[in-house]
């Protein structure tokens, strides 16, 4: 309890700059939890979907199709599988174009909110720096022509400067780690989707070559 009281008191010392910094912290946490859920729910691919297709079926093999059907409707791999479900008369170039369009939409949806997280990485330290400047200015105002007037006020201004800087850096560090993690996770997802699409495309090409031979 004493620790929480001390933390609240320290945050109050930071002055008005703590309000926008707290807002950025809440936004960062909201984005982190929301994106973590989205990636865990809609981006995790079963290993069987990434295995090469060795069957002779026209489209997706039954095992892969069953695995896709068990995924959530908005799952990235189920959305990508839609490009490979048309009838056998659909040309390969049209399937490739459809897969590329779906991949672009998936990348857009999965990266939603990351721009704001990236902005927080830059904005939080700048707000902390602003709080530092304001705190130091308040401290310097307490110096009179005859020397130090209010030692307690000076230390309070310095404390405000230090708290604002520390909180701004903490928010930025958490947002930076989260942004880098989600960016790397998005890159891996797009690579896995490309492997999935290439496996289906190679199977269809092999089928066409076999049927034309």
GROMACS .gro file of C-alpha atoms in nm:
model
  213
    1UNK     CA    1   0.000   0.000   0.000
    2UNK     CA    2   0.283   0.236   0.083
    3UNK     CA    3   0.440   0.164  -0.255
    4UNK     CA    4   0.120   0.264  -0.439
    5UNK     CA    5   0.089   0.578  -0.227
    6UNK     CA    6   0.446   0.671  -0.307
    7UNK     CA    7   0.388   0.606  -0.678
    8UNK     CA    8   0.078   0.824  -0.687
    9UNK     CA    9   0.261   1.099  -0.500
   10UNK     CA   10   0.551   1.081  -0.745
   11UNK     CA   11   0.315   1.105  -1.041
   12UNK     CA   12   0.144   1.407  -0.888
   13UNK     CA   13   0.485   1.569  -0.856
   14UNK     CA   14   0.518   1.560  -1.233
   15UNK     CA   15   0.256   1.833  -1.272
   16UNK     CA   16   0.011   1.887  -1.557
   17UNK     CA   17   0.235   1.716  -1.812
   18UNK     CA   18   0.145   1.385  -1.647
   19UNK     CA   19  -0.207   1.401  -1.793
   20UNK     CA   20  -0.104   1.374  -2.160
   21UNK     CA   21   0.168   1.126  -2.065
   22UNK     CA   22  -0.089   0.912  -1.881
   23UNK     CA   23  -0.317   0.930  -2.185
   24UNK     CA   24  -0.034   0.807  -2.408
   25UNK     CA   25   0.038   0.527  -2.162
   26UNK     CA   26  -0.325   0.415  -2.160
   27UNK     CA   27  -0.340   0.428  -2.541
   28UNK     CA   28  -0.020   0.225  -2.568
   29UNK     CA   29  -0.149  -0.043  -2.329
   30UNK     CA   30  -0.483  -0.059  -2.511
   31UNK     CA   31  -0.314  -0.109  -2.848
   32UNK     CA   32  -0.072  -0.366  -2.706
   33UNK     CA   33  -0.345  -0.582  -2.551
   34UNK     CA   34  -0.574  -0.548  -2.854
   35UNK     CA   35  -0.301  -0.638  -3.105
   36UNK     CA   36  -0.179  -0.923  -2.887
   37UNK     CA   37  -0.529  -1.071  -2.893
   38UNK     CA   38  -0.566  -1.020  -3.268
   39UNK     CA   39  -0.234  -1.186  -3.350
   40UNK     CA   40  -0.301  -1.475  -3.113
   41UNK     CA   41  -0.655  -1.528  -3.243
   42UNK     CA   42  -0.624  -1.461  -3.616
   43UNK     CA   43  -0.258  -1.503  -3.715
   44UNK     CA   44  -0.137  -1.831  -3.566
   45UNK     CA   45  -0.118  -2.092  -3.841
   46UNK     CA   46  -0.136  -2.468  -3.785
   47UNK     CA   47   0.183  -2.633  -3.906
   48UNK     CA   48  -0.009  -2.854  -4.152
   49UNK     CA   49  -0.114  -2.550  -4.356
   50UNK     CA   50   0.247  -2.462  -4.436
   51UNK     CA   51   0.348  -2.810  -4.551
   52UNK     CA   52   0.397  -2.866  -4.927
   53UNK     CA   53   0.100  -3.015  -5.106
   54UNK     CA   54   0.174  -3.359  -5.251
   55UNK     CA   55  -0.183  -3.464  -5.335
   56UNK     CA   56  -0.343  -3.488  -5.676
   57UNK     CA   57  -0.664  -3.304  -5.587
   58UNK     CA   58  -0.756  -3.008  -5.809
   59UNK     CA   59  -0.760  -2.744  -5.538
   60UNK     CA   60  -0.666  -2.765  -5.172
   61UNK     CA   61  -0.623  -3.117  -5.032
   62UNK     CA   62  -0.893  -3.235  -4.794
   63UNK     CA   63  -0.664  -3.228  -4.490
   64UNK     CA   64  -0.563  -2.867  -4.555
   65UNK     CA   65  -0.920  -2.762  -4.634
   66UNK     CA   66  -1.044  -2.916  -4.310
   67UNK     CA   67  -0.773  -2.734  -4.117
   68UNK     CA   68  -0.873  -2.404  -4.275
   69UNK     CA   69  -1.242  -2.459  -4.202
   70UNK     CA   70  -1.166  -2.505  -3.833
   71UNK     CA   71  -1.008  -2.158  -3.816
   72UNK     CA   72  -1.202  -1.844  -3.722
   73UNK     CA   73  -1.381  -1.665  -4.005
   74UNK     CA   74  -1.148  -1.365  -3.990
   75UNK     CA   75  -0.834  -1.576  -3.953
   76UNK     CA   76  -0.563  -1.469  -4.197
   77UNK     CA   77  -0.513  -1.817  -4.342
   78UNK     CA   78  -0.884  -1.879  -4.389
   79UNK     CA   79  -0.913  -1.548  -4.574
   80UNK     CA   80  -0.614  -1.638  -4.792
   81UNK     CA   81  -0.762  -1.982  -4.866
   82UNK     CA   82  -1.056  -1.812  -5.039
   83UNK     CA   83  -0.834  -1.736  -5.339
   84UNK     CA   84  -0.778  -2.106  -5.401
   85UNK     CA   85  -1.138  -2.228  -5.374
   86UNK     CA   86  -1.285  -2.124  -5.712
   87UNK     CA   87  -1.371  -2.392  -5.965
   88UNK     CA   88  -1.106  -2.549  -6.180
   89UNK     CA   89  -1.184  -2.320  -6.474
   90UNK     CA   90  -1.051  -2.012  -6.293
   91UNK     CA   91  -0.714  -1.919  -6.451
   92UNK     CA   92  -0.400  -1.915  -6.237
   93UNK     CA   93  -0.331  -1.546  -6.301
   94UNK     CA   94  -0.672  -1.456  -6.159
   95UNK     CA   95  -0.609  -1.666  -5.849
   96UNK     CA   96  -0.268  -1.503  -5.802
   97UNK     CA   97  -0.421  -1.154  -5.833
   98UNK     CA   98  -0.693  -1.243  -5.585
   99UNK     CA   99  -0.435  -1.380  -5.339
  100UNK     CA  100  -0.227  -1.063  -5.366
  101UNK     CA  101  -0.531  -0.844  -5.299
  102UNK     CA  102  -0.629  -1.055  -4.999
  103UNK     CA  103  -0.271  -1.039  -4.864
  104UNK     CA  104  -0.274  -0.658  -4.892
  105UNK     CA  105  -0.601  -0.638  -4.698
  106UNK     CA  106  -0.470  -0.878  -4.431
  107UNK     CA  107  -0.153  -0.671  -4.388
  108UNK     CA  108  -0.361  -0.354  -4.355
  109UNK     CA  109  -0.594  -0.509  -4.097
  110UNK     CA  110  -0.319  -0.670  -3.890
  111UNK     CA  111  -0.114  -0.349  -3.876
  112UNK     CA  112  -0.408  -0.139  -3.755
  113UNK     CA  113  -0.303   0.082  -3.464
  114UNK     CA  114   0.071   0.025  -3.506
  115UNK     CA  115   0.114   0.374  -3.651
  116UNK     CA  116  -0.023   0.516  -3.327
  117UNK     CA  117   0.214   0.299  -3.126
  118UNK     CA  118   0.501   0.429  -3.335
  119UNK     CA  119   0.384   0.786  -3.274
  120UNK     CA  120   0.379   0.726  -2.897
  121UNK     CA  121   0.741   0.609  -2.915
  122UNK     CA  122   0.836   0.955  -3.040
  123UNK     CA  123   0.580   1.170  -2.858
  124UNK     CA  124   0.626   1.034  -2.503
  125UNK     CA  125   0.994   1.136  -2.462
  126UNK     CA  126   0.920   1.476  -2.615
  127UNK     CA  127   0.641   1.536  -2.363
  128UNK     CA  128   0.874   1.421  -2.088
  129UNK     CA  129   1.131   1.671  -2.212
  130UNK     CA  130   0.866   1.942  -2.211
  131UNK     CA  131   0.786   1.854  -1.849
  132UNK     CA  132   1.157   1.876  -1.769
  133UNK     CA  133   1.180   2.225  -1.918
  134UNK     CA  134   0.867   2.343  -1.734
  135UNK     CA  135   0.996   2.206  -1.402
  136UNK     CA  136   1.335   2.368  -1.443
  137UNK     CA  137   1.177   2.699  -1.539
  138UNK     CA  138   0.972   2.693  -1.220
  139UNK     CA  139   1.287   2.624  -1.020
  140UNK     CA  140   1.479   2.911  -1.179
  141UNK     CA  141   1.194   3.153  -1.104
  142UNK     CA  142   1.253   3.097  -0.733
  143UNK     CA  143   1.604   3.239  -0.750
  144UNK     CA  144   1.595   3.602  -0.644
  145UNK     CA  145   1.852   3.871  -0.675
  146UNK     CA  146   1.984   3.797  -0.327
  147UNK     CA  147   2.018   3.425  -0.381
  148UNK     CA  148   1.801   3.127  -0.309
  149UNK     CA  149   1.454   3.222  -0.186
  150UNK     CA  150   1.260   2.893  -0.154
  151UNK     CA  151   1.473   2.577  -0.137
  152UNK     CA  152   1.166   2.352  -0.108
  153UNK     CA  153   1.015   2.506  -0.421
  154UNK     CA  154   1.338   2.457  -0.614
  155UNK     CA  155   1.362   2.089  -0.523
  156UNK     CA  156   0.997   2.048  -0.612
  157UNK     CA  157   1.060   2.187  -0.960
  158UNK     CA  158   1.359   1.960  -1.007
  159UNK     CA  159   1.150   1.662  -0.893
  160UNK     CA  160   0.880   1.755  -1.142
  161UNK     CA  161   1.140   1.766  -1.417
  162UNK     CA  162   1.284   1.426  -1.325
  163UNK     CA  163   0.945   1.254  -1.291
  164UNK     CA  164   0.821   1.382  -1.626
  165UNK     CA  165   1.137   1.264  -1.799
  166UNK     CA  166   1.126   0.921  -1.635
  167UNK     CA  167   0.759   0.860  -1.715
  168UNK     CA  168   0.803   0.972  -2.075
  169UNK     CA  169   1.095   0.733  -2.122
  170UNK     CA  170   0.909   0.443  -1.958
  171UNK     CA  171   0.608   0.487  -2.186
  172UNK     CA  172   0.831   0.518  -2.492
  173UNK     CA  173   1.035   0.207  -2.405
  174UNK     CA  174   0.725  -0.011  -2.359
  175UNK     CA  175   0.573   0.121  -2.681
  176UNK     CA  176   0.899   0.066  -2.869
  177UNK     CA  177   0.934  -0.297  -2.762
  178UNK     CA  178   0.570  -0.364  -2.848
  179UNK     CA  179   0.595  -0.192  -3.187
  180UNK     CA  180   0.906  -0.387  -3.283
  181UNK     CA  181   0.749  -0.715  -3.171
  182UNK     CA  182   0.426  -0.664  -3.364
  183UNK     CA  183   0.613  -0.541  -3.671
  184UNK     CA  184   0.829  -0.855  -3.669
  185UNK     CA  185   0.523  -1.072  -3.606
  186UNK     CA  186   0.348  -0.912  -3.904
  187UNK     CA  187   0.648  -0.979  -4.127
  188UNK     CA  188   0.650  -1.344  -4.021
  189UNK     CA  189   0.277  -1.372  -4.087
  190UNK     CA  190   0.315  -1.233  -4.438
  191UNK     CA  191   0.599  -1.477  -4.505
  192UNK     CA  192   0.383  -1.767  -4.386
  193UNK     CA  193   0.093  -1.652  -4.604
  194UNK     CA  194   0.328  -1.638  -4.901
  195UNK     CA  195   0.443  -1.994  -4.832
  196UNK     CA  196   0.081  -2.106  -4.805
  197UNK     CA  197  -0.015  -1.938  -5.132
  198UNK     CA  198   0.293  -2.068  -5.315
  199UNK     CA  199   0.218  -2.423  -5.202
  200UNK     CA  200  -0.134  -2.401  -5.345
  201UNK     CA  201  -0.009  -2.232  -5.664
  202UNK     CA  202   0.261  -2.493  -5.722
  203UNK     CA  203   0.004  -2.771  -5.675
  204UNK     CA  204  -0.223  -2.617  -5.937
  205UNK     CA  205   0.065  -2.569  -6.181
  206UNK     CA  206   0.170  -2.931  -6.132
  207UNK     CA  207  -0.188  -3.040  -6.196
  208UNK     CA  208  -0.208  -2.839  -6.517
  209UNK     CA  209   0.124  -2.975  -6.641
  210UNK     CA  210   0.013  -3.330  -6.561
  211UNK     CA  211  -0.323  -3.291  -6.731
  212UNK     CA  212  -0.168  -3.130  -7.037
  213UNK     CA  213   0.100  -3.396  -7.077
   0.00000   0.00000   0.00000
